[in-house]
Amino acid sequence: MAFTAPDPLLVERFRHDLHAAAGGVPRRIGVAVSGGPDSLALLLLASAAAPAAVAAATVDHRLRPESAEEAATVARICAGIGVPHHILAVEVPRGASVQARAREARYAALRHWAETEQLPVIVTGHHADDQAETLMMRLLRGSGVAGLAGIRARTTLGPSALLCRPLLGWRRHELAAIVAAAGGDAVDDPSNRDERFDRARMRRRLSEAQWIDPLALSRSAAALAEADETLDAVAEGLAAERLSTGEGWALLAPAGVPALLLRRLVTRALVHVAPDAAPRGDQLGGLLDRLGKGETCNLAGALCRGGEHWRFEPEPRRRV
């Protein structure tokens, strides 16, 4: 399949955004390509920006009969532009929360691919419209600073790989135009319009609300991500002064610590004694209220005692 290369100005814009997201242009880049317009545009931009550095992978979730042929189509596209391609087949349990389970399986497969191929950076095609959808859904759920930071521009994917989203400053229609100008046909995934899923409903509502600017929402999410990182850094310094830990216990001095920071210190203490006991939102607020009253309570495997100092330890095993 022959494709026309993207406009050089768009390639330079992408190179700048990749540098910002990844902290430089990496020596090798893994591109996650589903075959949809967003990821195809990402593939075309990345292969033009760093021709010899790009490899691509398609995760076949095997949730639709067409998925195998769609992955094969991406393989043919990659062969046509000289990009090595892998198909990563995964098993996704059916039933409730299928999209969340598919996401977990997808990132596990990409993590393994990055490790196997020694790829320092994996990029995905998330864009400003995706970010706007995420931010609005989390606002409606009452998320705090960390949740409202939305889709992060850079996260860790494994011990030696970064997951980067260099297109968060791009609109969906811009990416579709790149694919159309290149002469390509993108895969149409009907689940993107299936309003049984929250994201599909939000996508339709945002498309109808012309007064909402996804780029402005994306900038807000980026500002909140910066605020979240700042709070984490301050909490790190406070932890050295206020949080003591040992094997199977953590002790926190809460006096005078602002609530936003106290939440982070308590989360650190909980994760130390019981990795599955990291509450969010109202659950965490309720825990802080009870500890502030000097109460003792249990939370997902952790025993928490209030008082002048808050003590955390694993919940004793129940006798059978």
PDB file of C-alpha atoms in Angstrom:
ATOM      1  CA  MET A   1       0.000   0.000   0.000  1.00  0.00           C
ATOM      2  CA  ALA A   2       1.417   3.357  -1.053  1.00  0.00           C
ATOM      3  CA  PHE A   3       0.897   6.386   1.136  1.00  0.00           C
ATOM      4  CA  THR A   4       1.732  10.039   0.618  1.00  0.00           C
ATOM      5  CA  ALA A   5       4.002  11.360   3.376  1.00  0.00           C
ATOM      6  CA  PRO A   6       2.480  13.985   5.699  1.00  0.00           C
ATOM      7  CA  ASP A   7       3.137  17.682   5.166  1.00  0.00           C
ATOM      8  CA  PRO A   8       6.669  18.531   6.417  1.00  0.00           C
ATOM      9  CA  LEU A   9       5.251  21.262   8.674  1.00  0.00           C
ATOM     10  CA  LEU A  10       3.037  18.679  10.386  1.00  0.00           C
ATOM     11  CA  VAL A  11       5.990  16.317  10.727  1.00  0.00           C
ATOM     12  CA  GLU A  12       8.050  19.060  12.360  1.00  0.00           C
ATOM     13  CA  ARG A  13       5.162  19.874  14.699  1.00  0.00           C
ATOM     14  CA  PHE A  14       4.950  16.196  15.636  1.00  0.00           C
ATOM     15  CA  ARG A  15       8.704  15.978  16.180  1.00  0.00           C
ATOM     16  CA  HIS A  16       8.470  18.920  18.602  1.00  0.00           C
ATOM     17  CA  ASP A  17       5.557  17.309  20.479  1.00  0.00           C
ATOM     18  CA  LEU A  18       7.316  13.944  20.637  1.00  0.00           C
ATOM     19  CA  HIS A  19      10.408  15.636  22.055  1.00  0.00           C
ATOM     20  CA  ALA A  20       8.258  17.336  24.718  1.00  0.00           C
ATOM     21  CA  ALA A  21       6.388  14.148  25.657  1.00  0.00           C
ATOM     22  CA  ALA A  22       9.363  11.774  25.650  1.00  0.00           C
ATOM     23  CA  GLY A  23      12.039  14.189  26.848  1.00  0.00           C
ATOM     24  CA  GLY A  24      13.839  13.933  23.515  1.00  0.00           C
ATOM     25  CA  VAL A  25      13.504  11.993  20.271  1.00  0.00           C
ATOM     26  CA  PRO A  26      14.243   8.378  21.274  1.00  0.00           C
ATOM     27  CA  ARG A  27      16.591   6.117  19.343  1.00  0.00           C
ATOM     28  CA  ARG A  28      13.735   3.633  18.822  1.00  0.00           C
ATOM     29  CA  ILE A  29       9.985   4.203  18.975  1.00  0.00           C
ATOM     30  CA  GLY A  30       7.215   1.651  19.274  1.00  0.00           C
ATOM     31  CA  VAL A  31       3.919   2.843  17.792  1.00  0.00           C
ATOM     32  CA  ALA A  32       0.650   1.270  18.949  1.00  0.00           C
ATOM     33  CA  VAL A  33      -1.568   1.119  15.849  1.00  0.00           C
ATOM     34  CA  SER A  34      -5.154  -0.127  15.953  1.00  0.00           C
ATOM     35  CA  GLY A  35      -5.860   0.851  12.365  1.00  0.00           C
ATOM     36  CA  GLY A  36      -8.189   3.702  13.294  1.00  0.00           C
ATOM     37  CA  PRO A  37      -7.546   7.221  11.951  1.00  0.00           C
ATOM     38  CA  ASP A  38      -5.835   8.465  15.121  1.00  0.00           C
ATOM     39  CA  SER A  39      -3.248   5.703  15.314  1.00  0.00           C
ATOM     40  CA  LEU A  40      -2.727   5.602  11.537  1.00  0.00           C
ATOM     41  CA  ALA A  41      -1.944   9.324  11.577  1.00  0.00           C
ATOM     42  CA  LEU A  42       0.449   8.673  14.468  1.00  0.00           C
ATOM     43  CA  LEU A  43       2.161   5.933  12.445  1.00  0.00           C
ATOM     44  CA  LEU A  44       2.542   8.193   9.403  1.00  0.00           C
ATOM     45  CA  LEU A  45       3.874  11.107  11.459  1.00  0.00           C
ATOM     46  CA  ALA A  46       6.290   8.964  13.476  1.00  0.00           C
ATOM     47  CA  SER A  47       7.663   7.124  10.442  1.00  0.00           C
ATOM     48  CA  ALA A  48       8.220  10.457   8.682  1.00  0.00           C
ATOM     49  CA  ALA A  49       9.803  12.086  11.750  1.00  0.00           C
ATOM     50  CA  ALA A  50      12.157   9.188  12.558  1.00  0.00           C
ATOM     51  CA  PRO A  51      12.190   6.856   9.537  1.00  0.00           C
ATOM     52  CA  ALA A  52      14.673   4.269  10.792  1.00  0.00           C
ATOM     53  CA  ALA A  53      13.577   4.294  14.430  1.00  0.00           C
ATOM     54  CA  VAL A  54       9.954   3.160  14.239  1.00  0.00           C
ATOM     55  CA  ALA A  55       8.388  -0.240  14.876  1.00  0.00           C
ATOM     56  CA  ALA A  56       4.641  -0.820  15.134  1.00  0.00           C
ATOM     57  CA  ALA A  57       2.329  -3.223  16.931  1.00  0.00           C
ATOM     58  CA  THR A  58      -1.380  -3.936  16.728  1.00  0.00           C
ATOM     59  CA  VAL A  59      -3.137  -5.484  19.701  1.00  0.00           C
ATOM     60  CA  ASP A  60      -5.836  -7.904  18.548  1.00  0.00           C
ATOM     61  CA  HIS A  61      -8.330  -8.131  21.405  1.00  0.00           C
ATOM     62  CA  ARG A  62     -10.351 -10.730  19.479  1.00  0.00           C
ATOM     63  CA  LEU A  63     -13.604  -9.155  20.645  1.00  0.00           C
ATOM     64  CA  ARG A  64     -15.001  -8.716  17.118  1.00  0.00           C
ATOM     65  CA  PRO A  65     -14.935 -11.093  14.117  1.00  0.00           C
ATOM     66  CA  GLU A  66     -13.211  -8.424  12.000  1.00  0.00           C
ATOM     67  CA  SER A  67     -10.304  -7.822  14.373  1.00  0.00           C
ATOM     68  CA  ALA A  68      -7.872 -10.321  12.828  1.00  0.00           C
ATOM     69  CA  GLU A  69      -8.346  -8.886   9.337  1.00  0.00           C
ATOM     70  CA  GLU A  70      -7.999  -5.344  10.691  1.00  0.00           C
ATOM     71  CA  ALA A  71      -4.671  -6.275  12.299  1.00  0.00           C
ATOM     72  CA  ALA A  72      -3.563  -7.860   9.014  1.00  0.00           C
ATOM     73  CA  THR A  73      -4.510  -4.652   7.190  1.00  0.00           C
ATOM     74  CA  VAL A  74      -2.275  -2.644   9.522  1.00  0.00           C
ATOM     75  CA  ALA A  75       0.519  -5.146   8.851  1.00  0.00           C
ATOM     76  CA  ARG A  76       0.176  -4.530   5.106  1.00  0.00           C
ATOM     77  CA  ILE A  77       0.203  -0.763   5.616  1.00  0.00           C
ATOM     78  CA  CYS A  78       3.370  -1.021   7.692  1.00  0.00           C
ATOM     79  CA  ALA A  79       5.015  -3.233   5.060  1.00  0.00           C
ATOM     80  CA  GLY A  80       4.160  -0.609   2.452  1.00  0.00           C
ATOM     81  CA  ILE A  81       5.956   2.161   4.345  1.00  0.00           C
ATOM     82  CA  GLY A  82       8.846  -0.003   5.550  1.00  0.00           C
ATOM     83  CA  VAL A  83       7.924  -0.223   9.234  1.00  0.00           C
ATOM     84  CA  PRO A  84       8.383  -3.534  11.122  1.00  0.00           C
ATOM     85  CA  HIS A  85       5.053  -4.720  12.533  1.00  0.00           C
ATOM     86  CA  HIS A  86       3.898  -7.190  15.177  1.00  0.00           C
ATOM     87  CA  ILE A  87       0.400  -8.476  15.922  1.00  0.00           C
ATOM     88  CA  LEU A  88      -0.142  -8.978  19.661  1.00  0.00           C
ATOM     89  CA  ALA A  89      -3.126 -11.268  20.270  1.00  0.00           C
ATOM     90  CA  VAL A  90      -4.656 -11.128  23.747  1.00  0.00           C
ATOM     91  CA  GLU A  91      -7.491 -12.802  25.634  1.00  0.00           C
ATOM     92  CA  VAL A  92     -10.094 -10.470  27.149  1.00  0.00           C
ATOM     93  CA  PRO A  93     -12.654 -11.992  29.544  1.00  0.00           C
ATOM     94  CA  ARG A  94     -16.219 -11.311  28.422  1.00  0.00           C
ATOM     95  CA  GLY A  95     -18.807  -9.700  30.632  1.00  0.00           C
ATOM     96  CA  ALA A  96     -18.995  -6.466  32.594  1.00  0.00           C
ATOM     97  CA  SER A  97     -16.222  -3.862  32.285  1.00  0.00           C
ATOM     98  CA  VAL A  98     -15.033  -5.385  29.010  1.00  0.00           C
ATOM     99  CA  GLN A  99     -13.446  -2.097  27.897  1.00  0.00           C
ATOM    100  CA  ALA A 100     -11.459  -1.783  31.135  1.00  0.00           C
ATOM    101  CA  ARG A 101     -10.301  -5.390  30.822  1.00  0.00           C
ATOM    102  CA  ALA A 102      -9.362  -4.855  27.193  1.00  0.00           C
ATOM    103  CA  ARG A 103      -7.323  -1.824  28.200  1.00  0.00           C
ATOM    104  CA  GLU A 104      -5.466  -3.831  30.864  1.00  0.00           C
ATOM    105  CA  ALA A 105      -4.730  -6.619  28.383  1.00  0.00           C
ATOM    106  CA  ARG A 106      -3.621  -4.112  25.744  1.00  0.00           C
ATOM    107  CA  TYR A 107      -1.098  -2.362  27.955  1.00  0.00           C
ATOM    108  CA  ALA A 108       0.211  -5.658  29.319  1.00  0.00           C
ATOM    109  CA  ALA A 109       0.845  -6.793  25.738  1.00  0.00           C
ATOM    110  CA  LEU A 110       2.522  -3.496  24.822  1.00  0.00           C
ATOM    111  CA  ARG A 111       4.670  -3.710  27.957  1.00  0.00           C
ATOM    112  CA  HIS A 112       5.855  -7.194  27.014  1.00  0.00           C
ATOM    113  CA  TRP A 113       6.491  -6.069  23.436  1.00  0.00           C
ATOM    114  CA  ALA A 114       8.563  -3.097  24.624  1.00  0.00           C
ATOM    115  CA  GLU A 115      10.664  -5.359  26.840  1.00  0.00           C
ATOM    116  CA  THR A 116      11.126  -8.024  24.153  1.00  0.00           C
ATOM    117  CA  GLU A 117      12.044  -5.549  21.410  1.00  0.00           C
ATOM    118  CA  GLN A 118      14.025  -3.261  23.763  1.00  0.00           C
ATOM    119  CA  LEU A 119      11.913  -0.239  22.871  1.00  0.00           C
ATOM    120  CA  PRO A 120      12.509   2.680  25.267  1.00  0.00           C
ATOM    121  CA  VAL A 121       9.346   4.533  24.220  1.00  0.00           C
ATOM    122  CA  ILE A 122       5.876   3.408  23.161  1.00  0.00           C
ATOM    123  CA  VAL A 123       3.576   6.072  21.701  1.00  0.00           C
ATOM    124  CA  THR A 124      -0.206   5.982  21.410  1.00  0.00           C
ATOM    125  CA  GLY A 125      -2.636   8.096  19.413  1.00  0.00           C
ATOM    126  CA  HIS A 126      -4.576   9.756  22.246  1.00  0.00           C
ATOM    127  CA  HIS A 127      -5.483  13.306  21.244  1.00  0.00           C
ATOM    128  CA  ALA A 128      -7.178  16.437  22.578  1.00  0.00           C
ATOM    129  CA  ASP A 129     -10.701  15.130  21.983  1.00  0.00           C
ATOM    130  CA  ASP A 130      -9.881  11.969  23.967  1.00  0.00           C
ATOM    131  CA  GLN A 131      -8.511  14.156  26.742  1.00  0.00           C
ATOM    132  CA  ALA A 132     -11.652  16.307  26.761  1.00  0.00           C
ATOM    133  CA  GLU A 133     -13.849  13.199  27.033  1.00  0.00           C
ATOM    134  CA  THR A 134     -11.753  11.855  29.893  1.00  0.00           C
ATOM    135  CA  LEU A 135     -11.762  15.144  31.795  1.00  0.00           C
ATOM    136  CA  MET A 136     -15.530  15.581  31.461  1.00  0.00           C
ATOM    137  CA  MET A 137     -16.260  12.001  32.562  1.00  0.00           C
ATOM    138  CA  ARG A 138     -14.044  12.410  35.607  1.00  0.00           C
ATOM    139  CA  LEU A 139     -15.604  15.752  36.497  1.00  0.00           C
ATOM    140  CA  LEU A 140     -18.983  14.030  36.517  1.00  0.00           C
ATOM    141  CA  ARG A 141     -17.592  11.367  38.860  1.00  0.00           C
ATOM    142  CA  GLY A 142     -16.226  13.941  41.301  1.00  0.00           C
ATOM    143  CA  SER A 143     -12.550  13.130  40.730  1.00  0.00           C
ATOM    144  CA  GLY A 144      -9.789  14.999  42.546  1.00  0.00           C
ATOM    145  CA  VAL A 145      -6.603  16.566  41.208  1.00  0.00           C
ATOM    146  CA  ALA A 146      -4.986  13.290  40.121  1.00  0.00           C
ATOM    147  CA  GLY A 147      -8.080  12.123  38.253  1.00  0.00           C
ATOM    148  CA  LEU A 148      -8.682  15.478  36.590  1.00  0.00           C
ATOM    149  CA  ALA A 149      -5.130  15.416  35.240  1.00  0.00           C
ATOM    150  CA  GLY A 150      -6.631  13.027  32.705  1.00  0.00           C
ATOM    151  CA  ILE A 151      -4.508  11.178  30.184  1.00  0.00           C
ATOM    152  CA  ARG A 152      -0.870  11.798  31.057  1.00  0.00           C
ATOM    153  CA  ALA A 153       1.548  12.859  28.341  1.00  0.00           C
ATOM    154  CA  ARG A 154       4.155  10.509  29.800  1.00  0.00           C
ATOM    155  CA  THR A 155       3.949   7.539  32.162  1.00  0.00           C
ATOM    156  CA  THR A 156       6.060   4.479  32.824  1.00  0.00           C
ATOM    157  CA  LEU A 157       5.099   1.310  30.968  1.00  0.00           C
ATOM    158  CA  GLY A 158       7.588  -0.992  32.622  1.00  0.00           C
ATOM    159  CA  PRO A 159      11.050  -1.067  34.169  1.00  0.00           C
ATOM    160  CA  SER A 160      12.712   0.329  31.045  1.00  0.00           C
ATOM    161  CA  ALA A 161       9.981   1.834  28.842  1.00  0.00           C
ATOM    162  CA  LEU A 162       7.956   5.039  28.744  1.00  0.00           C
ATOM    163  CA  LEU A 163       4.411   5.351  27.443  1.00  0.00           C
ATOM    164  CA  CYS A 164       4.040   8.706  25.671  1.00  0.00           C
ATOM    165  CA  ARG A 165       1.100  10.515  24.079  1.00  0.00           C
ATOM    166  CA  PRO A 166       2.543  13.159  21.747  1.00  0.00           C
ATOM    167  CA  LEU A 167      -0.820  13.995  20.123  1.00  0.00           C
ATOM    168  CA  LEU A 168      -2.635  15.484  23.124  1.00  0.00           C
ATOM    169  CA  GLY A 169      -2.389  18.897  21.470  1.00  0.00           C
ATOM    170  CA  TRP A 170      -3.944  17.643  18.205  1.00  0.00           C
ATOM    171  CA  ARG A 171      -7.640  17.450  17.288  1.00  0.00           C
ATOM    172  CA  ARG A 172      -9.355  14.317  16.004  1.00  0.00           C
ATOM    173  CA  HIS A 173     -10.257  15.980  12.700  1.00  0.00           C
ATOM    174  CA  GLU A 174      -6.623  16.986  12.103  1.00  0.00           C
ATOM    175  CA  LEU A 175      -5.509  13.370  12.382  1.00  0.00           C
ATOM    176  CA  ALA A 176      -8.295  12.139  10.110  1.00  0.00           C
ATOM    177  CA  ALA A 177      -7.212  14.741   7.538  1.00  0.00           C
ATOM    178  CA  ILE A 178      -3.619  13.429   7.630  1.00  0.00           C
ATOM    179  CA  VAL A 179      -4.816   9.897   6.827  1.00  0.00           C
ATOM    180  CA  ALA A 180      -7.131  11.149   4.069  1.00  0.00           C
ATOM    181  CA  ALA A 181      -4.357  13.252   2.509  1.00  0.00           C
ATOM    182  CA  ALA A 182      -2.055  10.224   2.586  1.00  0.00           C
ATOM    183  CA  GLY A 183      -4.586   8.208   0.582  1.00  0.00           C
ATOM    184  CA  GLY A 184      -5.357   5.720   3.338  1.00  0.00           C
ATOM    185  CA  ASP A 185      -8.517   4.113   4.652  1.00  0.00           C
ATOM    186  CA  ALA A 186      -8.833   3.778   8.401  1.00  0.00           C
ATOM    187  CA  VAL A 187     -10.510   0.952  10.288  1.00  0.00           C
ATOM    188  CA  ASP A 188     -13.977   1.769  11.630  1.00  0.00           C
ATOM    189  CA  ASP A 189     -14.528   0.303  15.095  1.00  0.00           C
ATOM    190  CA  PRO A 190     -18.291   0.395  15.829  1.00  0.00           C
ATOM    191  CA  SER A 191     -17.657   0.204  19.583  1.00  0.00           C
ATOM    192  CA  ASN A 192     -16.531   3.843  19.377  1.00  0.00           C
ATOM    193  CA  ARG A 193     -20.188   4.717  18.723  1.00  0.00           C
ATOM    194  CA  ASP A 194     -21.752   2.149  21.050  1.00  0.00           C
ATOM    195  CA  GLU A 195     -23.547   4.241  23.664  1.00  0.00           C
ATOM    196  CA  ARG A 196     -23.630   1.400  26.141  1.00  0.00           C
ATOM    197  CA  PHE A 197     -20.159   2.742  26.955  1.00  0.00           C
ATOM    198  CA  ASP A 198     -19.663   5.997  28.876  1.00  0.00           C
ATOM    199  CA  ARG A 199     -17.000   7.300  26.521  1.00  0.00           C
ATOM    200  CA  ALA A 200     -19.151   6.884  23.422  1.00  0.00           C
ATOM    201  CA  ARG A 201     -21.985   8.813  25.082  1.00  0.00           C
ATOM    202  CA  MET A 202     -19.630  11.587  26.152  1.00  0.00           C
ATOM    203  CA  ARG A 203     -18.082  11.686  22.673  1.00  0.00           C
ATOM    204  CA  ARG A 204     -21.480  12.311  21.097  1.00  0.00           C
ATOM    205  CA  ARG A 205     -22.429  14.975  23.625  1.00  0.00           C
ATOM    206  CA  LEU A 206     -19.157  16.855  23.177  1.00  0.00           C
ATOM    207  CA  SER A 207     -19.522  16.719  19.399  1.00  0.00           C
ATOM    208  CA  GLU A 208     -22.916  18.405  19.799  1.00  0.00           C
ATOM    209  CA  ALA A 209     -21.593  21.088  22.179  1.00  0.00           C
ATOM    210  CA  GLN A 210     -19.795  23.344  19.719  1.00  0.00           C
ATOM    211  CA  TRP A 211     -19.076  25.914  22.446  1.00  0.00           C
ATOM    212  CA  ILE A 212     -16.757  23.466  24.273  1.00  0.00           C
ATOM    213  CA  ASP A 213     -13.135  23.646  23.086  1.00  0.00           C
ATOM    214  CA  PRO A 214     -11.333  20.290  23.532  1.00  0.00           C
ATOM    215  CA  LEU A 215      -7.951  22.002  23.244  1.00  0.00           C
ATOM    216  CA  ALA A 216      -8.805  24.275  26.176  1.00  0.00           C
ATOM    217  CA  LEU A 217      -9.896  21.252  28.228  1.00  0.00           C
ATOM    218  CA  SER A 218      -6.685  19.481  27.264  1.00  0.00           C
ATOM    219  CA  ARG A 219      -4.655  22.459  28.491  1.00  0.00           C
ATOM    220  CA  SER A 220      -6.570  22.390  31.773  1.00  0.00           C
ATOM    221  CA  ALA A 221      -5.786  18.693  32.185  1.00  0.00           C
ATOM    222  CA  ALA A 222      -2.103  19.404  31.530  1.00  0.00           C
ATOM    223  CA  ALA A 223      -2.125  22.152  34.174  1.00  0.00           C
ATOM    224  CA  LEU A 224      -3.747  19.775  36.666  1.00  0.00           C
ATOM    225  CA  ALA A 225      -1.158  17.115  35.836  1.00  0.00           C
ATOM    226  CA  GLU A 226       1.557  19.644  36.677  1.00  0.00           C
ATOM    227  CA  ALA A 227      -0.227  20.496  39.940  1.00  0.00           C
ATOM    228  CA  ASP A 228      -0.521  16.795  40.768  1.00  0.00           C
ATOM    229  CA  GLU A 229       3.202  16.274  40.189  1.00  0.00           C
ATOM    230  CA  THR A 230       3.964  19.290  42.400  1.00  0.00           C
ATOM    231  CA  LEU A 231       1.786  17.913  45.199  1.00  0.00           C
ATOM    232  CA  ASP A 232       3.557  14.570  44.875  1.00  0.00           C
ATOM    233  CA  ALA A 233       6.945  16.264  45.181  1.00  0.00           C
ATOM    234  CA  VAL A 234       5.854  18.202  48.285  1.00  0.00           C
ATOM    235  CA  ALA A 235       4.380  15.015  49.780  1.00  0.00           C
ATOM    236  CA  GLU A 236       7.680  13.246  49.129  1.00  0.00           C
ATOM    237  CA  GLY A 237       9.484  15.844  51.223  1.00  0.00           C
ATOM    238  CA  LEU A 238       6.857  15.710  53.965  1.00  0.00           C
ATOM    239  CA  ALA A 239       7.031  11.918  54.076  1.00  0.00           C
ATOM    240  CA  ALA A 240      10.675  12.121  55.091  1.00  0.00           C
ATOM    241  CA  GLU A 241       9.634  14.195  58.125  1.00  0.00           C
ATOM    242  CA  ARG A 242       6.197  12.824  59.001  1.00  0.00           C
ATOM    243  CA  LEU A 243       6.062   9.180  57.885  1.00  0.00           C
ATOM    244  CA  SER A 244       8.041   6.372  59.500  1.00  0.00           C
ATOM    245  CA  THR A 245       7.893   2.845  58.118  1.00  0.00           C
ATOM    246  CA  GLY A 246       9.161  -0.587  59.005  1.00  0.00           C
ATOM    247  CA  GLU A 247       8.391  -4.165  58.125  1.00  0.00           C
ATOM    248  CA  GLY A 248       4.615  -4.450  58.395  1.00  0.00           C
ATOM    249  CA  TRP A 249       3.900  -1.009  59.861  1.00  0.00           C
ATOM    250  CA  ALA A 250       3.750   2.710  59.106  1.00  0.00           C
ATOM    251  CA  LEU A 251       3.404   5.630  61.529  1.00  0.00           C
ATOM    252  CA  LEU A 252       2.213   9.082  60.458  1.00  0.00           C
ATOM    253  CA  ALA A 253       2.264  12.409  62.352  1.00  0.00           C
ATOM    254  CA  PRO A 254      -0.740  14.242  60.816  1.00  0.00           C
ATOM    255  CA  ALA A 255      -0.816  17.462  62.865  1.00  0.00           C
ATOM    256  CA  GLY A 256      -0.832  20.598  60.727  1.00  0.00           C
ATOM    257  CA  VAL A 257      -0.624  18.802  57.368  1.00  0.00           C
ATOM    258  CA  PRO A 258      -3.068  20.234  54.765  1.00  0.00           C
ATOM    259  CA  ALA A 259      -5.776  17.793  53.693  1.00  0.00           C
ATOM    260  CA  LEU A 260      -4.575  17.429  50.085  1.00  0.00           C
ATOM    261  CA  LEU A 261      -1.116  16.418  51.263  1.00  0.00           C
ATOM    262  CA  LEU A 262      -2.434  14.302  54.123  1.00  0.00           C
ATOM    263  CA  ARG A 263      -4.373  12.205  51.609  1.00  0.00           C
ATOM    264  CA  ARG A 264      -1.146  11.429  49.781  1.00  0.00           C
ATOM    265  CA  LEU A 265       0.752  10.567  52.956  1.00  0.00           C
ATOM    266  CA  VAL A 266      -2.030   8.232  54.093  1.00  0.00           C
ATOM    267  CA  THR A 267      -2.061   6.573  50.678  1.00  0.00           C
ATOM    268  CA  ARG A 268       1.696   5.989  50.944  1.00  0.00           C
ATOM    269  CA  ALA A 269       1.260   4.465  54.389  1.00  0.00           C
ATOM    270  CA  LEU A 270      -1.538   2.184  53.200  1.00  0.00           C
ATOM    271  CA  VAL A 271       0.354   0.987  50.149  1.00  0.00           C
ATOM    272  CA  HIS A 272       3.351   0.220  52.358  1.00  0.00           C
ATOM    273  CA  VAL A 273       1.418  -2.136  54.649  1.00  0.00           C
ATOM    274  CA  ALA A 274      -1.236  -3.450  52.231  1.00  0.00           C
ATOM    275  CA  PRO A 275      -0.633  -2.827  48.510  1.00  0.00           C
ATOM    276  CA  ASP A 276      -4.326  -3.372  47.674  1.00  0.00           C
ATOM    277  CA  ALA A 277      -5.526  -0.760  50.185  1.00  0.00           C
ATOM    278  CA  ALA A 278      -5.174   2.443  48.168  1.00  0.00           C
ATOM    279  CA  PRO A 279      -8.581   4.180  48.458  1.00  0.00           C
ATOM    280  CA  ARG A 280      -9.718   7.101  46.355  1.00  0.00           C
ATOM    281  CA  GLY A 281     -12.288   9.876  46.566  1.00  0.00           C
ATOM    282  CA  ASP A 282     -14.971   9.604  49.221  1.00  0.00           C
ATOM    283  CA  GLN A 283     -13.474   6.411  50.632  1.00  0.00           C
ATOM    284  CA  LEU A 284     -10.187   8.157  51.397  1.00  0.00           C
ATOM    285  CA  GLY A 285     -11.966  11.225  52.777  1.00  0.00           C
ATOM    286  CA  GLY A 286     -14.013   9.014  55.084  1.00  0.00           C
ATOM    287  CA  LEU A 287     -10.882   7.277  56.323  1.00  0.00           C
ATOM    288  CA  LEU A 288      -9.214  10.606  57.161  1.00  0.00           C
ATOM    289  CA  ASP A 289     -12.319  11.748  59.045  1.00  0.00           C
ATOM    290  CA  ARG A 290     -12.378   8.616  61.183  1.00  0.00           C
ATOM    291  CA  LEU A 291      -8.651   8.685  61.915  1.00  0.00           C
ATOM    292  CA  GLY A 292      -8.931  12.372  62.817  1.00  0.00           C
ATOM    293  CA  LYS A 293     -11.512  11.396  65.462  1.00  0.00           C
ATOM    294  CA  GLY A 294      -9.105   8.845  66.904  1.00  0.00           C
ATOM    295  CA  GLU A 295     -11.055   5.854  65.632  1.00  0.00           C
ATOM    296  CA  THR A 296      -9.719   2.475  64.533  1.00  0.00           C
ATOM    297  CA  CYS A 297     -10.923   1.038  61.242  1.00  0.00           C
ATOM    298  CA  ASN A 298     -10.155  -1.557  58.613  1.00  0.00           C
ATOM    299  CA  LEU A 299      -9.702  -0.847  54.933  1.00  0.00           C
ATOM    300  CA  ALA A 300      -8.980  -3.431  52.213  1.00  0.00           C
ATOM    301  CA  GLY A 301      -6.498  -5.418  54.226  1.00  0.00           C
ATOM    302  CA  ALA A 302      -5.114  -2.568  56.343  1.00  0.00           C
ATOM    303  CA  LEU A 303      -5.763  -1.892  60.035  1.00  0.00           C
ATOM    304  CA  CYS A 304      -5.703   1.870  60.688  1.00  0.00           C
ATOM    305  CA  ARG A 305      -5.583   3.473  64.145  1.00  0.00           C
ATOM    306  CA  GLY A 306      -6.146   7.174  64.793  1.00  0.00           C
ATOM    307  CA  GLY A 307      -4.758   9.373  67.556  1.00  0.00           C
ATOM    308  CA  GLU A 308      -1.880  11.809  67.860  1.00  0.00           C
ATOM    309  CA  HIS A 309      -0.008   9.521  65.507  1.00  0.00           C
ATOM    310  CA  TRP A 310      -1.816   7.379  62.948  1.00  0.00           C
ATOM    311  CA  ARG A 311      -0.648   3.781  62.800  1.00  0.00           C
ATOM    312  CA  PHE A 312      -1.138   1.457  59.834  1.00  0.00           C
ATOM    313  CA  GLU A 313      -0.450  -2.269  59.702  1.00  0.00           C
ATOM    314  CA  PRO A 314      -1.744  -5.304  57.819  1.00  0.00           C
ATOM    315  CA  GLU A 315      -5.140  -6.488  58.983  1.00  0.00           C
ATOM    316  CA  PRO A 316      -4.810  -9.667  61.086  1.00  0.00           C
ATOM    317  CA  ARG A 317      -5.814 -12.795  59.225  1.00  0.00           C
ATOM    318  CA  ARG A 318      -9.163 -14.143  60.227  1.00  0.00           C
ATOM    319  CA  ARG A 319      -9.291 -17.578  61.737  1.00  0.00           C
ATOM    320  CA  VAL A 320     -11.197 -20.092  59.657  1.00  0.00           C
TER     321      VAL A 320
END
